[in-house]
Tab-separated table of C-alpha atoms and ligand atoms in Angstrom:
chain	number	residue	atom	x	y	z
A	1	UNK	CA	4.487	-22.213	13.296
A	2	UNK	CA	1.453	-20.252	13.347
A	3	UNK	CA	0.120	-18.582	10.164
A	4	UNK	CA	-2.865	-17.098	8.371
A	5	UNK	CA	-3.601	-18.482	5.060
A	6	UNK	CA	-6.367	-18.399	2.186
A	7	UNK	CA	-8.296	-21.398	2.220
A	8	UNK	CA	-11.094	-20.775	-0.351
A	9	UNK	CA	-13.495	-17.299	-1.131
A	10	UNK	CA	-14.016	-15.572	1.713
A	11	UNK	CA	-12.145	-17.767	3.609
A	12	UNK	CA	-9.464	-17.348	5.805
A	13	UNK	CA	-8.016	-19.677	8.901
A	14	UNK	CA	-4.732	-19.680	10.905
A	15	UNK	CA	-2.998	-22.791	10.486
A	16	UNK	CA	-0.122	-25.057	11.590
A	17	UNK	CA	2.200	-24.441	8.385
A	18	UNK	CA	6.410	-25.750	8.502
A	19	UNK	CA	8.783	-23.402	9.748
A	20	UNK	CA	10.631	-21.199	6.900
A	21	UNK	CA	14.241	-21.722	6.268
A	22	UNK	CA	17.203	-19.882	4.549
A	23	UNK	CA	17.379	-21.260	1.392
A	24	UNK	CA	19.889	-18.480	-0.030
A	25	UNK	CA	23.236	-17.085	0.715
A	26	UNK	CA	21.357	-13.015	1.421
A	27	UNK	CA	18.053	-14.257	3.015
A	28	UNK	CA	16.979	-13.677	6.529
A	29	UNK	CA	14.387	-15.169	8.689
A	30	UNK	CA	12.431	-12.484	10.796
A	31	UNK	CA	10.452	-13.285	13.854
A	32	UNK	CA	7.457	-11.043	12.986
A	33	UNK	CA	6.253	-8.480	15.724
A	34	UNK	CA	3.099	-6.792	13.691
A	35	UNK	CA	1.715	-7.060	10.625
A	36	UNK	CA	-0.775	-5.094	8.634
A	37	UNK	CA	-3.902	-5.750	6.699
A	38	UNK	CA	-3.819	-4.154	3.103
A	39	UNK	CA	-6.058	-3.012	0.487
A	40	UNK	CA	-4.834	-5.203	-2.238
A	41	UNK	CA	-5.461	-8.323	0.159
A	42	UNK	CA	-8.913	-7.344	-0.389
A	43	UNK	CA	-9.266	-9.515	-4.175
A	44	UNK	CA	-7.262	-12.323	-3.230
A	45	UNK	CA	-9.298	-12.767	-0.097
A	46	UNK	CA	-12.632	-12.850	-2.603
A	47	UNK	CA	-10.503	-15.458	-4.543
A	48	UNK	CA	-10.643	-13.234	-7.597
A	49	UNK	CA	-7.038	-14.324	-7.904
A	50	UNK	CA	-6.945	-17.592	-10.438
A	51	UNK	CA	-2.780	-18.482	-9.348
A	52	UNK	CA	-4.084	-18.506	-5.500
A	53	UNK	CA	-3.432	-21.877	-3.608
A	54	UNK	CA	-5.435	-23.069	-0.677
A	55	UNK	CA	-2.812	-22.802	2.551
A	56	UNK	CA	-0.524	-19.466	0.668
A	57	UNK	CA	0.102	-17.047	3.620
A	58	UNK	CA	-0.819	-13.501	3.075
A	59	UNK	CA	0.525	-10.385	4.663
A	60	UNK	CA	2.093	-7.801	2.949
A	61	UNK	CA	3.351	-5.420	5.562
A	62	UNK	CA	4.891	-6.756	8.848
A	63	UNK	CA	8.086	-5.676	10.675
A	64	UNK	CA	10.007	-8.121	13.159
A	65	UNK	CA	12.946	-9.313	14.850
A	66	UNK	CA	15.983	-10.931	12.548
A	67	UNK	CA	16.780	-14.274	13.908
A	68	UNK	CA	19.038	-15.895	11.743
A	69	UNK	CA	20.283	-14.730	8.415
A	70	UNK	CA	22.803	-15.870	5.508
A	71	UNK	CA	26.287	-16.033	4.677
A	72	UNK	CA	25.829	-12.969	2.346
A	73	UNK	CA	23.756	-10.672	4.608
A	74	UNK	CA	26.205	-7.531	5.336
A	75	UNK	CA	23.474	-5.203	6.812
A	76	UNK	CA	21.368	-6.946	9.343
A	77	UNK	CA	22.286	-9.036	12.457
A	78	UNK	CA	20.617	-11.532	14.835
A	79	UNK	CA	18.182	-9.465	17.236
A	80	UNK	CA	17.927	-6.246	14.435
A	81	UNK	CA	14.216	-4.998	14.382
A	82	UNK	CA	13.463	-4.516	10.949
A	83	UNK	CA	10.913	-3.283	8.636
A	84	UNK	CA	10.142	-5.549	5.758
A	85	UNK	CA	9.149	-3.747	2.448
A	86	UNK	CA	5.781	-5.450	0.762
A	87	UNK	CA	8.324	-5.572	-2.569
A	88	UNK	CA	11.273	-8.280	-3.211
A	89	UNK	CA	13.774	-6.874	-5.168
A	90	UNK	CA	17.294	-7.806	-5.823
A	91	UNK	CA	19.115	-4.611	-5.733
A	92	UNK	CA	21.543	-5.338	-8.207
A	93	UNK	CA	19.149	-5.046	-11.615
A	94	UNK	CA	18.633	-2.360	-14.460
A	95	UNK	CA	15.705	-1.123	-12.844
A	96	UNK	CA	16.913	-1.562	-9.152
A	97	UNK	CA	20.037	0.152	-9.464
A	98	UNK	CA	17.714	3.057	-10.883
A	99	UNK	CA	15.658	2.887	-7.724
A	100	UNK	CA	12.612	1.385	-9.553
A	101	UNK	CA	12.313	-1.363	-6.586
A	102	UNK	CA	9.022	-2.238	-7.718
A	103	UNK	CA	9.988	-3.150	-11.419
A	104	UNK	CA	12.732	-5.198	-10.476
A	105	UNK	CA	14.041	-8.160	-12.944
A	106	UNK	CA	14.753	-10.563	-10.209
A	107	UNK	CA	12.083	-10.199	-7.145
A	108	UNK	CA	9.698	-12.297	-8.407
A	109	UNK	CA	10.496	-16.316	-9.124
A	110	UNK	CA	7.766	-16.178	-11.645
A	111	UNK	CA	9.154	-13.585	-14.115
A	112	UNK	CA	6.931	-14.179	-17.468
A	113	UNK	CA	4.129	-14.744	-15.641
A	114	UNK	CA	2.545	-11.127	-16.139
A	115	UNK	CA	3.765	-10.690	-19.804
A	116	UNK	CA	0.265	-11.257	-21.191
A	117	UNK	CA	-1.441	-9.116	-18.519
A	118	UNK	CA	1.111	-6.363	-18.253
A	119	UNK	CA	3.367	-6.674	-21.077
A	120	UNK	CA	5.941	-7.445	-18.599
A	121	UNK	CA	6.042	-8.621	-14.582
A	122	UNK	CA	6.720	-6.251	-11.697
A	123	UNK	CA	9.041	-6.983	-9.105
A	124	UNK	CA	7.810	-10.170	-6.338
A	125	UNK	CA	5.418	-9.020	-3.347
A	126	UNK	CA	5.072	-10.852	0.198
A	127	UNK	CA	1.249	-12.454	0.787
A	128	UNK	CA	0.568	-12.709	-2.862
A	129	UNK	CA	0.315	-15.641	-5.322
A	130	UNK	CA	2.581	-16.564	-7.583
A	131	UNK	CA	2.677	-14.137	-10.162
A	132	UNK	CA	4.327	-12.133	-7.818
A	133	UNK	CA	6.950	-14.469	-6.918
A	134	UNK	CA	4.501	-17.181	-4.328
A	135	UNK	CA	6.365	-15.926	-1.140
A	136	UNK	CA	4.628	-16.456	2.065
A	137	UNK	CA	3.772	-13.158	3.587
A	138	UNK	CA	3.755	-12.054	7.460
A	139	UNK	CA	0.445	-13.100	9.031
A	140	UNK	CA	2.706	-15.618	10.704
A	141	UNK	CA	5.351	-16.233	13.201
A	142	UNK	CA	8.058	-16.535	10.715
A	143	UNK	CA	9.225	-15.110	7.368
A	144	UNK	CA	11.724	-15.831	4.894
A	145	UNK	CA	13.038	-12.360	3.273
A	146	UNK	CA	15.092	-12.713	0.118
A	147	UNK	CA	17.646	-10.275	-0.497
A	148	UNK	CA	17.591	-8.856	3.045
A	149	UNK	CA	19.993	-6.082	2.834
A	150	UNK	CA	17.922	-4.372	-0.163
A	151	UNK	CA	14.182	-5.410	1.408
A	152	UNK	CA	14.503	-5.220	4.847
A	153	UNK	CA	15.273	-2.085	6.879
A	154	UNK	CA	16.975	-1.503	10.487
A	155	UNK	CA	14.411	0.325	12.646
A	156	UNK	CA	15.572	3.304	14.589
A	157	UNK	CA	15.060	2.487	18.429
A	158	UNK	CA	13.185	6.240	19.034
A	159	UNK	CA	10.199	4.361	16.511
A	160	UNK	CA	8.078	1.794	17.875
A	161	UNK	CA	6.403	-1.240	16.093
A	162	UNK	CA	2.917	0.345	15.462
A	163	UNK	CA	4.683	3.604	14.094
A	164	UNK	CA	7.347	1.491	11.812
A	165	UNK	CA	5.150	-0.945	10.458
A	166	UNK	CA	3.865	1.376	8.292
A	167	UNK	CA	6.740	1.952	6.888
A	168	UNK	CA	6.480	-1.186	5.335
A	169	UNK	CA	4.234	-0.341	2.580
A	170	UNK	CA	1.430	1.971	3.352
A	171	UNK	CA	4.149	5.209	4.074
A	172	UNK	CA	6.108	4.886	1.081
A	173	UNK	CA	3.451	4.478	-1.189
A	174	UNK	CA	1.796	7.563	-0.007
A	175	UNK	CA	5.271	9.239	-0.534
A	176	UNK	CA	5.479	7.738	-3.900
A	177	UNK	CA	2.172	9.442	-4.701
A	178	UNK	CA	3.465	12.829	-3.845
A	179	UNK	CA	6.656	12.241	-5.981
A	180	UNK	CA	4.995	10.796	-8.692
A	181	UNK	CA	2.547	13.995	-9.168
A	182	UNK	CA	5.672	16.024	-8.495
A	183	UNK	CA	3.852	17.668	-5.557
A	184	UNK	CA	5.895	21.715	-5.377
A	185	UNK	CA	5.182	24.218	-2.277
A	186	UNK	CA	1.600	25.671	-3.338
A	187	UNK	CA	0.254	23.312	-4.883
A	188	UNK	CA	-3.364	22.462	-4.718
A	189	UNK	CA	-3.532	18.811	-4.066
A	190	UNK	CA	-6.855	16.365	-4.463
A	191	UNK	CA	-6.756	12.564	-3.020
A	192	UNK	CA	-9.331	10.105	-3.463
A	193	UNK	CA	-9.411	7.544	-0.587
A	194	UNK	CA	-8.998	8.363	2.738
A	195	UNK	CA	-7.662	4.590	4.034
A	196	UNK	CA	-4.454	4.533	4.946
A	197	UNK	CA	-2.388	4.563	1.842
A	198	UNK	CA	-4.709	8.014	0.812
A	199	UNK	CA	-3.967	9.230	4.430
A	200	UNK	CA	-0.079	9.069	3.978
A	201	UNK	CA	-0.012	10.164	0.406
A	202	UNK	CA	-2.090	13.410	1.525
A	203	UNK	CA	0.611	13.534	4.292
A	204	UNK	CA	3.308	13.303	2.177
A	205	UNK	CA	1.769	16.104	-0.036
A	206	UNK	CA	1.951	18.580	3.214
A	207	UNK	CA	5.074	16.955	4.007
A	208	UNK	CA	6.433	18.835	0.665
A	209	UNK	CA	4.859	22.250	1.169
A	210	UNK	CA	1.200	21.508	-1.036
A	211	UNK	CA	-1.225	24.931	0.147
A	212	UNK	CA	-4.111	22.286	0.690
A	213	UNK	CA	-4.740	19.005	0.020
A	214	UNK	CA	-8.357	18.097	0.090
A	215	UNK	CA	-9.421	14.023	0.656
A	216	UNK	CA	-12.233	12.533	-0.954
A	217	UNK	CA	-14.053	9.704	0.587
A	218	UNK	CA	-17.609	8.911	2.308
A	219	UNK	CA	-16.721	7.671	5.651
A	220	UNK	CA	-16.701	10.360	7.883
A	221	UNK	CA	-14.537	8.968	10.501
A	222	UNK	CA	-11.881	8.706	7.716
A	223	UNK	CA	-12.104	12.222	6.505
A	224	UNK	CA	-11.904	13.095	10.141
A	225	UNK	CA	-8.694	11.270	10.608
A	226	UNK	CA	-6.950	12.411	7.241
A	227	UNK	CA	-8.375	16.092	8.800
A	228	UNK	CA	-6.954	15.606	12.433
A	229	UNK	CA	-3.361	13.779	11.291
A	230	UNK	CA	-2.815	14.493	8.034
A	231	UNK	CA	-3.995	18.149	7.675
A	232	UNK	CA	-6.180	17.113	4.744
A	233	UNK	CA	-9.515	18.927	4.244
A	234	UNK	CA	-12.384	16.569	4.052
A	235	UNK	CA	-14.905	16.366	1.444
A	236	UNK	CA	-17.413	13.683	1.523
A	237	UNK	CA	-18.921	12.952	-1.718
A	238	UNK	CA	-21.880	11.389	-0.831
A	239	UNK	CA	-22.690	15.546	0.135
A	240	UNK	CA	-20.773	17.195	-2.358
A	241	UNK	CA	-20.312	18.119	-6.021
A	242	UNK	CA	-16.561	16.671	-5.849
A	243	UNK	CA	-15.491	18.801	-9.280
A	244	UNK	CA	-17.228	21.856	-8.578
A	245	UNK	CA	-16.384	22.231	-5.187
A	246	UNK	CA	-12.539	21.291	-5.916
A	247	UNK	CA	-12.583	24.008	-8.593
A	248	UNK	CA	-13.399	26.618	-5.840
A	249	UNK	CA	-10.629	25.374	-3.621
A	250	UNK	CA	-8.462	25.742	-6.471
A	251	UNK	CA	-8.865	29.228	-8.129
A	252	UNK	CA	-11.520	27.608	-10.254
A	253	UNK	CA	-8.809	25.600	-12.255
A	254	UNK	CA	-8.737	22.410	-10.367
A	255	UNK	CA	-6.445	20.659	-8.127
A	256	UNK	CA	-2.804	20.049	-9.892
A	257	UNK	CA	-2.091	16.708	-8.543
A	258	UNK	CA	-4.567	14.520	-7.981
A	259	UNK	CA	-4.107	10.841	-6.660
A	260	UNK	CA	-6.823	7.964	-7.029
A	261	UNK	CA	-5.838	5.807	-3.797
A	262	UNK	CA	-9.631	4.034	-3.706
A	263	UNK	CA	-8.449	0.448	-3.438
A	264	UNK	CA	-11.693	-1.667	-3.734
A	265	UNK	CA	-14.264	1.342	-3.639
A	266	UNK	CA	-18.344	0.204	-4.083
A	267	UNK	CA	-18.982	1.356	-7.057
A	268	UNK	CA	-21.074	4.833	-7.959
A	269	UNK	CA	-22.206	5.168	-11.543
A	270	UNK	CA	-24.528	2.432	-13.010
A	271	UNK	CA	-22.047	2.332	-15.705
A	272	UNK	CA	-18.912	0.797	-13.408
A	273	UNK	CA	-20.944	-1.421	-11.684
A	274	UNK	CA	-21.155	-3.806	-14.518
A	275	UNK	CA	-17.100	-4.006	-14.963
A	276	UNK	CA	-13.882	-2.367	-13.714
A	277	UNK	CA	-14.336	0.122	-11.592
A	278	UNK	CA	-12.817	3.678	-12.933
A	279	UNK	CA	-14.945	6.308	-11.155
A	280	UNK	CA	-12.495	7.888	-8.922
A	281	UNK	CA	-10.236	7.410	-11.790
A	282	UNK	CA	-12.390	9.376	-14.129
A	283	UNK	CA	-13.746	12.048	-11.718
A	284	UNK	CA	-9.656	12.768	-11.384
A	285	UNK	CA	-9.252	13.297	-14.473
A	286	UNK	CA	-12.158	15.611	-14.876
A	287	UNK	CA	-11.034	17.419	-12.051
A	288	UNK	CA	-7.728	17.926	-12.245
A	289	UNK	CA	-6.388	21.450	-13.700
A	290	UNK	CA	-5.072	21.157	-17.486
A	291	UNK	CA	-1.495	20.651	-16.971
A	292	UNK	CA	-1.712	18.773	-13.976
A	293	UNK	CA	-1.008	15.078	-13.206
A	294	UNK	CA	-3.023	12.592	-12.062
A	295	UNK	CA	-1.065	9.444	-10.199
A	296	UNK	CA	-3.218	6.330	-10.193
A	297	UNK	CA	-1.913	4.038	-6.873
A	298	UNK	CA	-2.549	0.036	-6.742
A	299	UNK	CA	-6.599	-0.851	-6.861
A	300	UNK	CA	-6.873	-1.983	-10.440
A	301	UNK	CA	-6.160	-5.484	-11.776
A	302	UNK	CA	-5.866	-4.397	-15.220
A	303	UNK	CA	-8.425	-3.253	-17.752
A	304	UNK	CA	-10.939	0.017	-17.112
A	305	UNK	CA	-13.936	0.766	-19.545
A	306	UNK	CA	-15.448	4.198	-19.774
A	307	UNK	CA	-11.761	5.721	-19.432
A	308	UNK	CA	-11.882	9.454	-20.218
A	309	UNK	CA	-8.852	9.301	-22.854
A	310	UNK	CA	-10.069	12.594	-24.620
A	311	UNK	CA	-9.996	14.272	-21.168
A	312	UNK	CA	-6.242	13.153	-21.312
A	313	UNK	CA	-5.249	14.580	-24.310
A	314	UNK	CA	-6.490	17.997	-24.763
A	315	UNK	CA	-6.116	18.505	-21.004
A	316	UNK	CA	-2.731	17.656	-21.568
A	317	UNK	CA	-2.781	15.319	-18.550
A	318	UNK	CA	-0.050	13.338	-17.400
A	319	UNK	CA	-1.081	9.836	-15.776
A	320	UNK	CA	1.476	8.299	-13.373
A	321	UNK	CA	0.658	4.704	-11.821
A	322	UNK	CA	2.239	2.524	-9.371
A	323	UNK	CA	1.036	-0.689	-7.666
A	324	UNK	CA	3.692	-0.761	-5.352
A	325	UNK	CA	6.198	1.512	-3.977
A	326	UNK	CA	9.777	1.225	-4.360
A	327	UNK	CA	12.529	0.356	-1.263
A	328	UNK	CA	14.518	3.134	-1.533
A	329	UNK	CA	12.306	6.048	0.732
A	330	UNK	CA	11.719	3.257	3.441
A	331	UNK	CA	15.167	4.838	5.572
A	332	UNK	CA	13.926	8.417	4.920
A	333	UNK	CA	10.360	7.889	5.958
A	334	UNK	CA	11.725	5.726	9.744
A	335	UNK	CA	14.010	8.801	9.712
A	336	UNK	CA	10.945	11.317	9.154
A	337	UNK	CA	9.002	9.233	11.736
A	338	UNK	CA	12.057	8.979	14.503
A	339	UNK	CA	11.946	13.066	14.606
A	340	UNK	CA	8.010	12.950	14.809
A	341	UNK	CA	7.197	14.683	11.468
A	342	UNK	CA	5.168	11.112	10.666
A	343	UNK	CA	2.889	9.771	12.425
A	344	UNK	CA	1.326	6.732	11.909
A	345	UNK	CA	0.241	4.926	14.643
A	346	UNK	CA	-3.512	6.012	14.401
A	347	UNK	CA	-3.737	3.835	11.364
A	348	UNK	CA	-4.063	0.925	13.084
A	349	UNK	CA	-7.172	1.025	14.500
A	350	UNK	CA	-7.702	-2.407	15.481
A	351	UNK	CA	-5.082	-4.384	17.239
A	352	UNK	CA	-5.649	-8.483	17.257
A	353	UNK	CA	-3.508	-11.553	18.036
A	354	UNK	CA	-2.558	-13.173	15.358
A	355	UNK	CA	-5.256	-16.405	16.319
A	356	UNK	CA	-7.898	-13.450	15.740
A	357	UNK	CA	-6.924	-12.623	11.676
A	358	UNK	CA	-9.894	-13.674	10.186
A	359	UNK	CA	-12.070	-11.407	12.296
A	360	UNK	CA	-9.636	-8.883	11.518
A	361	UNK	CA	-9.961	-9.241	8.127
A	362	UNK	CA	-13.695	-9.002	8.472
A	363	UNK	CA	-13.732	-6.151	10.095
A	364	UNK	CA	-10.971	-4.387	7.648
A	365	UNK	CA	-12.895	-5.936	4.534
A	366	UNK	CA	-16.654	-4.044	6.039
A	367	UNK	CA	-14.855	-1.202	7.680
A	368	UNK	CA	-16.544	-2.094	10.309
A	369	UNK	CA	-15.979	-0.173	13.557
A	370	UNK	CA	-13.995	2.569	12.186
A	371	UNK	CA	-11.491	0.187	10.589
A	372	UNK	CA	-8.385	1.496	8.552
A	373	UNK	CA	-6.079	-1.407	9.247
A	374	UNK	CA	-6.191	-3.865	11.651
A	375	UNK	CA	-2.615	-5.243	12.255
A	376	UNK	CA	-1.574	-8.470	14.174
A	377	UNK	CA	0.853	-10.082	16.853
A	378	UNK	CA	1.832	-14.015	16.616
B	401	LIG	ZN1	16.388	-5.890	-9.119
């Protein structure tokens, strides 16, 4: 089969690779319809990723067609469309059985592997090298999904592909966002990011009753499209003085959620350019209200200098982070989309056969054109 794999920084090329197979008693094999760039494809693409292989697949958000599946499968059939969350998890776990998807014991095949980064490994991801498991991801014609009836989800036939896809990934962490900053009818909501993960989790935010939500970013097509779909005011910050003019929206307090959904974001201060990159981090913090919570989403590999920790504490902050999103809102969200509440569709603003990923990728990686995600089609 067909598939789009890393071959070296900066280098991408779709290749003949062997079919996948079943190798356990709950996998499936889906016949992938569309799959979605992502943010966090963005390092591994740079080969900033020391446990990448030349020839791994990537693709961490794809829905498709079920085509054969294992003796243990009780939820999905031959011909099901199915979305296929970016997150294996096993279901049956401490932490799965808690809904904590995304910290599951048993998704990832190479479970010590971020004790010295982490303290402890997250749950395994499709498209990403082996510390999160080494499972070939779905910029391809065929996937392997462990643990089907927990990771993959039947799509209702009122959504169609370009809606549902993003209810792979990019919807539910968005959700997560909202649920992590405990979002209540009134609040006063600030989001960093306007790409499609910041879209949804501004969405979400409306979705549960916020006043206003106000998205950061400097593209103005972006703000325009969290403005138009997501009913997110825009602020560009290349314009603006982001703090002050977030304190007026916000009866001179500040917003009471704020989420940092920047992904790989250039750099502003002098100061971050010469490590991590915190600055949407730390201008959350200053911003947000005292009280409030600030939910940090993906983007970071790890360590941040120049982290406002002082702000934390007599602010009386609380920090919530996620790199993923967990399974269990993936049926809600198809459900929220079927009845038109969440809409998606506009996200992928470049659609490509599958022979065209690494110009995809380009274009995603410069958002060039206007590009939020481009998404695929074997
Ligand atoms: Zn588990």
């Amino acid at each position: 089969m067909k598939a789009l794999c890393w071959v070296g920084a900066d280098q991408l090329a779709v290749r003949e690779v062997p079919d996948p197979e079943l190798r356990n008693e709950r996998d499936i094999i889906v016949r992938v319809r569309r799959s979605a760039t992502c943010g966090a494809d963005l390092p591994l693409l740079a080969g900033r990723d020391p446990l990448l292989r030349s020839g791994d697949v990537l693709g961490a958000e794809f829905l498709g067609d079920v085509v054969e599946a294992g003796p243990e499968v009780r939820r999905h059939r031959d011909g099901d469309r199915v979305v296929v969350g970016a997150g294996v998890a096993c279901g049956g776990c401490w932490y799965c059985r808690a809904g904590l998807h995304a910290c599951c014991d048993n998704g990832s095949t190479e479970p010590a592997s971020g004790d010295e980064g982490w303290g402890r490994s997250d749950a395994g991801c499709f498209g990403r090298p082996r510390a999160a498991g080494g499972f070939a991801g779905g910029h391809a014609e065929y996937v392997r999904v462990p643990y089907a009836d927990v990771t993959a989800v039947r799509v209702p036939d009122a959504v169609g592909d370009d809606r549902a896809l993003f209810a792979a990934d990019a919807a539910p962490a968005g959700w997560l966002a909202a649920e992590l900053g405990a979002v209540r009818p009134g609040d006063v909501v600030a989001v960093w990011g306007a790409g499609a993960v910041g879209h949804l989790a501004a969405r979400a935010a409306t979705l549960r009753g916020c006043a206003r939500v106000v998205v950061v970013d400097r593209h103005e097509d972006r703000l325009r499209m969290a403005e138009r779909h997501a009913g997110a005011e825009p602020l560009n910050y290349r314009h603006t003085d982001v703090s002050a003019e977030l304190r007026d929206r916000s009866g001179g307090r500040g917003p009471d959620v704020c989420v940092v959904a920047v992904g790989q974001r250039p750099a502003r201060s002098v100061v971050d350019r010469f490590g991590d990159r915190p600055d949407a981090l730390r201008e959350a913090v200053y911003a947000c209200r005292k009280g409030g919570t600030v939910v940090v989403l993906g983007g970071t590999d790890g360590f941040v200098d120049a982290f406002p920790l002082g702000a934390v504490t007599d602010k009386r902050l609380a920090v919530r982070g996620a790199r993923r999103p967990d399974l269990r809102d993936v049926p809600m969200l198809l459900d929220r989309m079927a009845r038109d509440e969440l809409r998606t569709e506009h996200l992928a603003t470049h659609r490509l056969p599958l022979e065209e990923a690494p110009r995809g990728y380009e274009l995603f990686r410069d958002r060039a054109h206007g590009c939020v995600r481009a998404v695929f089609s074997p």
